[in-house]
mmCIF file of C-alpha atoms in Angstrom:
data_model
loop_
_atom_site.group_PDB
_atom_site.id
_atom_site.type_symbol
_atom_site.label_atom_id
_atom_site.label_comp_id
_atom_site.label_asym_id
_atom_site.label_seq_id
_atom_site.Cartn_x
_atom_site.Cartn_y
_atom_site.Cartn_z
ATOM 1 C CA MET A 1 9.081 14.984 6.917
ATOM 2 C CA ALA A 2 7.750 12.803 9.675
ATOM 3 C CA ASN A 3 8.644 11.528 13.300
ATOM 4 C CA LEU A 4 7.558 8.429 14.848
ATOM 5 C CA ASN A 5 4.278 9.920 15.956
ATOM 6 C CA GLN A 6 3.407 11.175 12.708
ATOM 7 C CA VAL A 7 4.021 7.943 10.884
ATOM 8 C CA VAL A 8 1.623 6.248 13.709
ATOM 9 C CA GLY A 9 -0.922 9.131 12.741
ATOM 10 C CA ALA A 10 -0.701 8.374 8.992
ATOM 11 C CA LEU A 11 -1.025 4.557 9.437
ATOM 12 C CA ASN A 12 -3.957 4.893 11.719
ATOM 13 C CA LEU A 13 -5.735 7.127 8.977
ATOM 14 C CA ALA A 14 -4.792 4.317 6.110
ATOM 15 C CA ALA A 15 -6.493 1.597 8.753
ATOM 16 C CA ASP A 16 -9.538 4.140 9.102
ATOM 17 C CA ILE A 17 -9.837 4.416 5.448
ATOM 18 C CA ILE A 18 -9.479 0.800 4.470
ATOM 19 C CA GLU A 19 -12.310 0.285 6.925
ATOM 20 C CA GLU A 20 -14.582 2.920 5.385
ATOM 21 C CA ASN A 21 -13.888 1.481 2.102
ATOM 22 C CA LYS A 22 -14.295 -2.210 3.220
ATOM 23 C CA GLN A 23 -17.682 -2.926 1.002
ATOM 24 C CA HIS A 24 -16.224 -1.245 -1.888
ATOM 25 C CA LEU A 25 -13.177 -3.231 -2.089
ATOM 26 C CA THR A 26 -15.261 -6.428 -1.319
ATOM 27 C CA GLU A 27 -17.666 -5.517 -4.426
ATOM 28 C CA LEU A 28 -14.468 -4.966 -6.664
ATOM 29 C CA ASP A 29 -12.890 -8.492 -5.497
ATOM 30 C CA GLY A 30 -16.658 -10.004 -5.925
ATOM 31 C CA ALA A 31 -16.493 -8.949 -9.669
ATOM 32 C CA ILE A 32 -13.332 -10.725 -10.604
ATOM 33 C CA GLY A 33 -12.141 -12.463 -7.492
ATOM 34 C CA ASP A 34 -12.818 -14.339 -4.151
ATOM 35 C CA GLY A 35 -15.036 -11.443 -2.920
ATOM 36 C CA ASP A 36 -13.272 -11.055 0.162
ATOM 37 C CA HIS A 37 -10.526 -8.648 -0.368
ATOM 38 C CA GLY A 38 -12.213 -5.892 1.575
ATOM 39 C CA ILE A 39 -12.995 -8.142 4.617
ATOM 40 C CA ASN A 40 -9.648 -9.316 4.777
ATOM 41 C CA MET A 41 -7.808 -5.937 4.475
ATOM 42 C CA SER A 42 -10.291 -4.546 7.227
ATOM 43 C CA ARG A 43 -9.322 -7.666 9.473
ATOM 44 C CA GLY A 44 -5.434 -7.037 8.875
ATOM 45 C CA PHE A 45 -5.698 -3.339 9.377
ATOM 46 C CA SER A 46 -7.720 -3.795 12.584
ATOM 47 C CA PHE A 47 -4.655 -5.698 14.135
ATOM 48 C CA VAL A 48 -2.293 -2.741 12.646
ATOM 49 C CA LYS A 49 -4.413 -0.375 14.616
ATOM 50 C CA LYS A 50 -4.143 -2.492 17.764
ATOM 51 C CA THR A 51 -0.409 -2.641 17.277
ATOM 52 C CA LEU A 52 -0.509 1.166 16.691
ATOM 53 C CA SER A 53 -2.260 1.796 20.094
ATOM 54 C CA GLU A 54 -0.225 -0.259 22.032
ATOM 55 C CA GLY A 55 3.025 1.699 21.291
ATOM 56 C CA GLY A 56 6.425 0.914 22.561
ATOM 57 C CA PHE A 57 8.332 1.518 19.552
ATOM 58 C CA GLU A 58 11.654 2.733 19.649
ATOM 59 C CA THR A 59 12.303 3.341 15.711
ATOM 60 C CA VAL A 60 10.100 3.622 12.867
ATOM 61 C CA ALA A 61 11.602 0.308 11.443
ATOM 62 C CA ASP A 62 10.315 -1.460 14.573
ATOM 63 C CA LEU A 63 6.701 0.025 13.895
ATOM 64 C CA PHE A 64 6.667 -1.131 10.038
ATOM 65 C CA LYS A 65 8.024 -4.432 10.944
ATOM 66 C CA LYS A 66 5.191 -5.218 13.516
ATOM 67 C CA CYS A 67 2.595 -3.890 11.212
ATOM 68 C CA GLY A 68 3.983 -6.088 8.464
ATOM 69 C CA MET A 69 3.771 -9.326 10.563
ATOM 70 C CA ASP A 70 0.152 -8.309 11.344
ATOM 71 C CA LEU A 71 -0.653 -8.043 7.823
ATOM 72 C CA VAL A 72 0.988 -11.318 6.890
ATOM 73 C CA ALA A 73 -0.736 -13.085 9.865
ATOM 74 C CA HIS A 74 -4.297 -11.597 9.419
ATOM 75 C CA VAL A 75 -5.049 -10.788 5.978
ATOM 76 C CA GLY A 76 -6.142 -13.788 4.010
ATOM 77 C CA GLY A 77 -5.037 -14.902 0.599
ATOM 78 C CA ALA A 78 -2.416 -13.628 -1.547
ATOM 79 C CA SER A 79 -2.924 -9.861 -0.152
ATOM 80 C CA GLY A 80 -1.477 -10.707 3.359
ATOM 81 C CA PRO A 81 1.934 -11.714 2.050
ATOM 82 C CA LEU A 82 2.235 -9.023 -0.427
ATOM 83 C CA PHE A 83 0.999 -6.178 1.621
ATOM 84 C CA GLY A 84 3.074 -7.560 4.585
ATOM 85 C CA THR A 85 5.951 -7.652 2.243
ATOM 86 C CA ALA A 86 5.642 -4.052 1.669
ATOM 87 C CA PHE A 87 5.721 -3.186 5.346
ATOM 88 C CA LEU A 88 8.649 -5.519 6.089
ATOM 89 C CA LYS A 89 10.607 -3.960 3.272
ATOM 90 C CA ALA A 90 9.813 -0.789 4.722
ATOM 91 C CA SER A 91 11.292 -1.660 8.066
ATOM 92 C CA MET A 92 14.541 -2.815 6.435
ATOM 93 C CA VAL A 93 14.726 0.514 4.426
ATOM 94 C CA LEU A 94 14.417 2.437 7.788
ATOM 95 C CA LYS A 95 16.472 0.571 9.860
ATOM 96 C CA ASP A 96 17.408 2.529 13.214
ATOM 97 C CA LYS A 97 15.591 5.627 11.836
ATOM 98 C CA THR A 98 13.320 7.619 14.183
ATOM 99 C CA GLU A 99 12.222 10.091 11.385
ATOM 100 C CA VAL A 100 11.248 9.374 7.693
ATOM 101 C CA SER A 101 12.113 11.538 4.968
ATOM 102 C CA ALA A 102 10.407 12.160 1.496
ATOM 103 C CA SER A 103 13.465 10.283 0.145
ATOM 104 C CA ASP A 104 13.025 7.637 2.661
ATOM 105 C CA TYR A 105 9.380 7.416 1.578
ATOM 106 C CA LEU A 106 10.297 7.012 -1.995
ATOM 107 C CA SER A 107 12.861 4.230 -1.034
ATOM 108 C CA ILE A 108 10.045 2.439 0.824
ATOM 109 C CA LEU A 109 8.034 2.432 -2.204
ATOM 110 C CA LYS A 110 10.815 1.241 -4.458
ATOM 111 C CA ALA A 111 11.663 -1.484 -1.909
ATOM 112 C CA SER A 112 7.976 -2.516 -1.818
ATOM 113 C CA VAL A 113 7.702 -2.690 -5.602
ATOM 114 C CA GLU A 114 10.990 -5.013 -5.630
ATOM 115 C CA GLY A 115 9.799 -7.141 -2.791
ATOM 116 C CA ILE A 116 6.060 -7.364 -4.242
ATOM 117 C CA LYS A 117 7.647 -8.451 -7.589
ATOM 118 C CA MET A 118 9.603 -11.256 -6.169
ATOM 119 C CA ARG A 119 7.047 -12.481 -3.770
ATOM 120 C CA GLY A 120 4.171 -12.385 -6.207
ATOM 121 C CA LYS A 121 6.402 -13.243 -9.285
ATOM 122 C CA SER A 122 4.494 -10.637 -10.881
ATOM 123 C CA ASP A 123 5.008 -7.159 -12.773
ATOM 124 C CA ALA A 124 3.614 -3.975 -14.058
ATOM 125 C CA GLY A 125 0.620 -4.552 -16.388
ATOM 126 C CA GLU A 126 -0.668 -7.706 -14.880
ATOM 127 C CA LYS A 127 -3.681 -6.186 -13.055
ATOM 128 C CA THR A 128 -2.202 -6.171 -9.536
ATOM 129 C CA MET A 129 -1.320 -3.870 -6.916
ATOM 130 C CA LEU A 130 2.149 -2.970 -8.619
ATOM 131 C CA ASP A 131 0.044 -1.231 -11.259
ATOM 132 C CA ALA A 132 -0.838 1.427 -8.473
ATOM 133 C CA LEU A 133 2.405 1.110 -6.636
ATOM 134 C CA ILE A 134 5.060 1.453 -9.573
ATOM 135 C CA PRO A 135 3.439 4.555 -11.136
ATOM 136 C CA ALA A 136 3.295 6.004 -7.584
ATOM 137 C CA TYR A 137 7.063 5.623 -6.995
ATOM 138 C CA GLU A 138 7.878 6.678 -10.466
ATOM 139 C CA ALA A 139 5.779 9.755 -10.217
ATOM 140 C CA GLY A 140 6.905 10.623 -6.646
ATOM 141 C CA ALA A 141 10.680 10.279 -7.706
ATOM 142 C CA GLU A 142 10.180 12.511 -10.676
ATOM 143 C CA VAL A 143 8.897 15.189 -8.410
ATOM 144 C CA GLU A 144 11.711 14.972 -6.085
ATOM 145 C CA LYS A 145 14.152 15.194 -8.866
ATOM 146 C CA GLN A 146 12.790 18.457 -9.334
ATOM 147 C CA GLU A 147 13.590 19.501 -5.822
ATOM 148 C CA LYS A 148 10.008 20.246 -4.811
ATOM 149 C CA SER A 149 8.572 19.886 -1.275
ATOM 150 C CA ALA A 150 7.671 16.570 0.363
ATOM 151 C CA GLN A 151 4.038 17.530 0.293
ATOM 152 C CA GLU A 152 4.434 17.867 -3.508
ATOM 153 C CA VAL A 153 6.060 14.128 -3.601
ATOM 154 C CA LEU A 154 3.168 13.002 -1.386
ATOM 155 C CA LYS A 155 0.574 14.404 -3.702
ATOM 156 C CA ALA A 156 2.206 12.965 -6.768
ATOM 157 C CA VAL A 157 2.487 9.681 -5.246
ATOM 158 C CA LYS A 158 -1.322 9.639 -4.245
ATOM 159 C CA ALA A 159 -2.600 10.932 -7.811
ATOM 160 C CA ALA A 160 -0.552 8.500 -9.701
ATOM 161 C CA ALA A 161 -1.611 5.508 -7.442
ATOM 162 C CA ALA A 162 -5.149 6.585 -7.847
ATOM 163 C CA LYS A 163 -4.705 6.562 -11.675
ATOM 164 C CA GLY A 164 -2.987 3.340 -12.015
ATOM 165 C CA ALA A 165 -5.651 1.757 -9.754
ATOM 166 C CA GLU A 166 -8.302 3.014 -12.162
ATOM 167 C CA ASP A 167 -6.205 2.125 -15.479
ATOM 168 C CA THR A 168 -6.308 -1.504 -14.133
ATOM 169 C CA GLU A 169 -9.994 -1.515 -15.417
ATOM 170 C CA ALA A 170 -8.325 -1.781 -18.920
ATOM 171 C CA LEU A 171 -6.249 -4.515 -18.144
ATOM 172 C CA VAL A 172 -6.452 -8.330 -18.466
ATOM 173 C CA ALA A 173 -5.688 -10.039 -15.209
ATOM 174 C CA LYS A 174 -2.649 -12.429 -15.516
ATOM 175 C CA LYS A 175 -2.450 -13.284 -11.644
ATOM 176 C CA GLY A 176 -4.751 -14.986 -9.070
ATOM 177 C CA ARG A 177 -8.312 -16.076 -9.350
ATOM 178 C CA ALA A 178 -9.317 -13.012 -11.724
ATOM 179 C CA SER A 179 -6.612 -14.527 -14.330
ATOM 180 C CA TYR A 180 -9.181 -17.420 -15.010
ATOM 181 C CA LEU A 181 -11.518 -14.767 -16.318
ATOM 182 C CA GLY A 182 -9.112 -13.730 -19.217
ATOM 183 C CA GLU A 183 -10.614 -10.971 -21.217
ATOM 184 C CA ARG A 184 -13.564 -10.919 -19.118
ATOM 185 C CA SER A 185 -11.517 -9.408 -16.420
ATOM 186 C CA ILE A 186 -11.499 -6.180 -18.463
ATOM 187 C CA GLY A 187 -13.640 -3.405 -17.198
ATOM 188 C CA HIS A 188 -13.094 -4.204 -13.431
ATOM 189 C CA GLN A 189 -10.649 -2.399 -11.201
ATOM 190 C CA ASP A 190 -8.018 -4.665 -9.375
ATOM 191 C CA PRO A 191 -9.142 -4.562 -5.799
ATOM 192 C CA GLY A 192 -5.362 -4.872 -4.678
ATOM 193 C CA ALA A 193 -4.477 -1.801 -6.934
ATOM 194 C CA ALA A 194 -7.446 -0.018 -5.414
ATOM 195 C CA SER A 195 -6.488 -0.747 -1.546
ATOM 196 C CA THR A 196 -2.951 0.350 -2.501
ATOM 197 C CA ALA A 197 -4.349 3.659 -3.822
ATOM 198 C CA LEU A 198 -6.284 4.189 -0.641
ATOM 199 C CA ILE A 199 -3.238 3.708 1.661
ATOM 200 C CA LEU A 200 -1.044 5.935 -0.419
ATOM 201 C CA GLY A 201 -3.671 8.473 -0.491
ATOM 202 C CA ALA A 202 -4.206 8.467 3.142
ATOM 203 C CA VAL A 203 -0.618 9.115 3.897
ATOM 204 C CA SER A 204 -0.673 11.899 1.675
ATOM 205 C CA ASP A 205 -3.837 13.399 3.251
ATOM 206 C CA PHE A 206 -2.622 13.060 6.914
ATOM 207 C CA PHE A 207 0.519 15.020 5.958
ATOM 208 C CA ALA A 208 -1.369 17.566 4.041
ATOM 209 C CA ALA A 209 -3.470 18.169 6.892
ATOM 210 C CA SER A 210 -0.974 18.145 9.655
#
């Protein structure tokens, strides 16, 4: 599905999309959290872009590991360790690989779900990034089971992540500062789920255009 240069391209697009949506993500977080999610994600992905421009990676795993470390170090609050965990788990799944298949991509999503559940002590339905990531993985896995193309897998992942993020509006927050609002968190989209959907959407869009 993708070689190392294509993965770099997809991550660059994801970083650009996060930057373009910085204000939107900050507004989402401003309604139920600290109001800094967009700023934090923008800062973290600016370091990811710097890493991507420097190059020098021998494997996709090396690339994901460095990006994960960038996010852990430069995205503030809980989001840094959680998004960093997703990338670090990806590096473990892709050990020694120089190309990524659709099956590898789904393995990344699955490992990310498990890693974030453990790191955040959270699960589906708690108004977090998992509410975009879990349905994204499940939708992609279902499409792959039907032996459809990698493009169809990516498309399904994007659509399910976007719907999952939108559906967090109906959920009561159980984690983070938003949990203090209880029922008053209903009606607001979770910013972590929104940024997750943006990243997965960017990956799909990159390969649809290439």
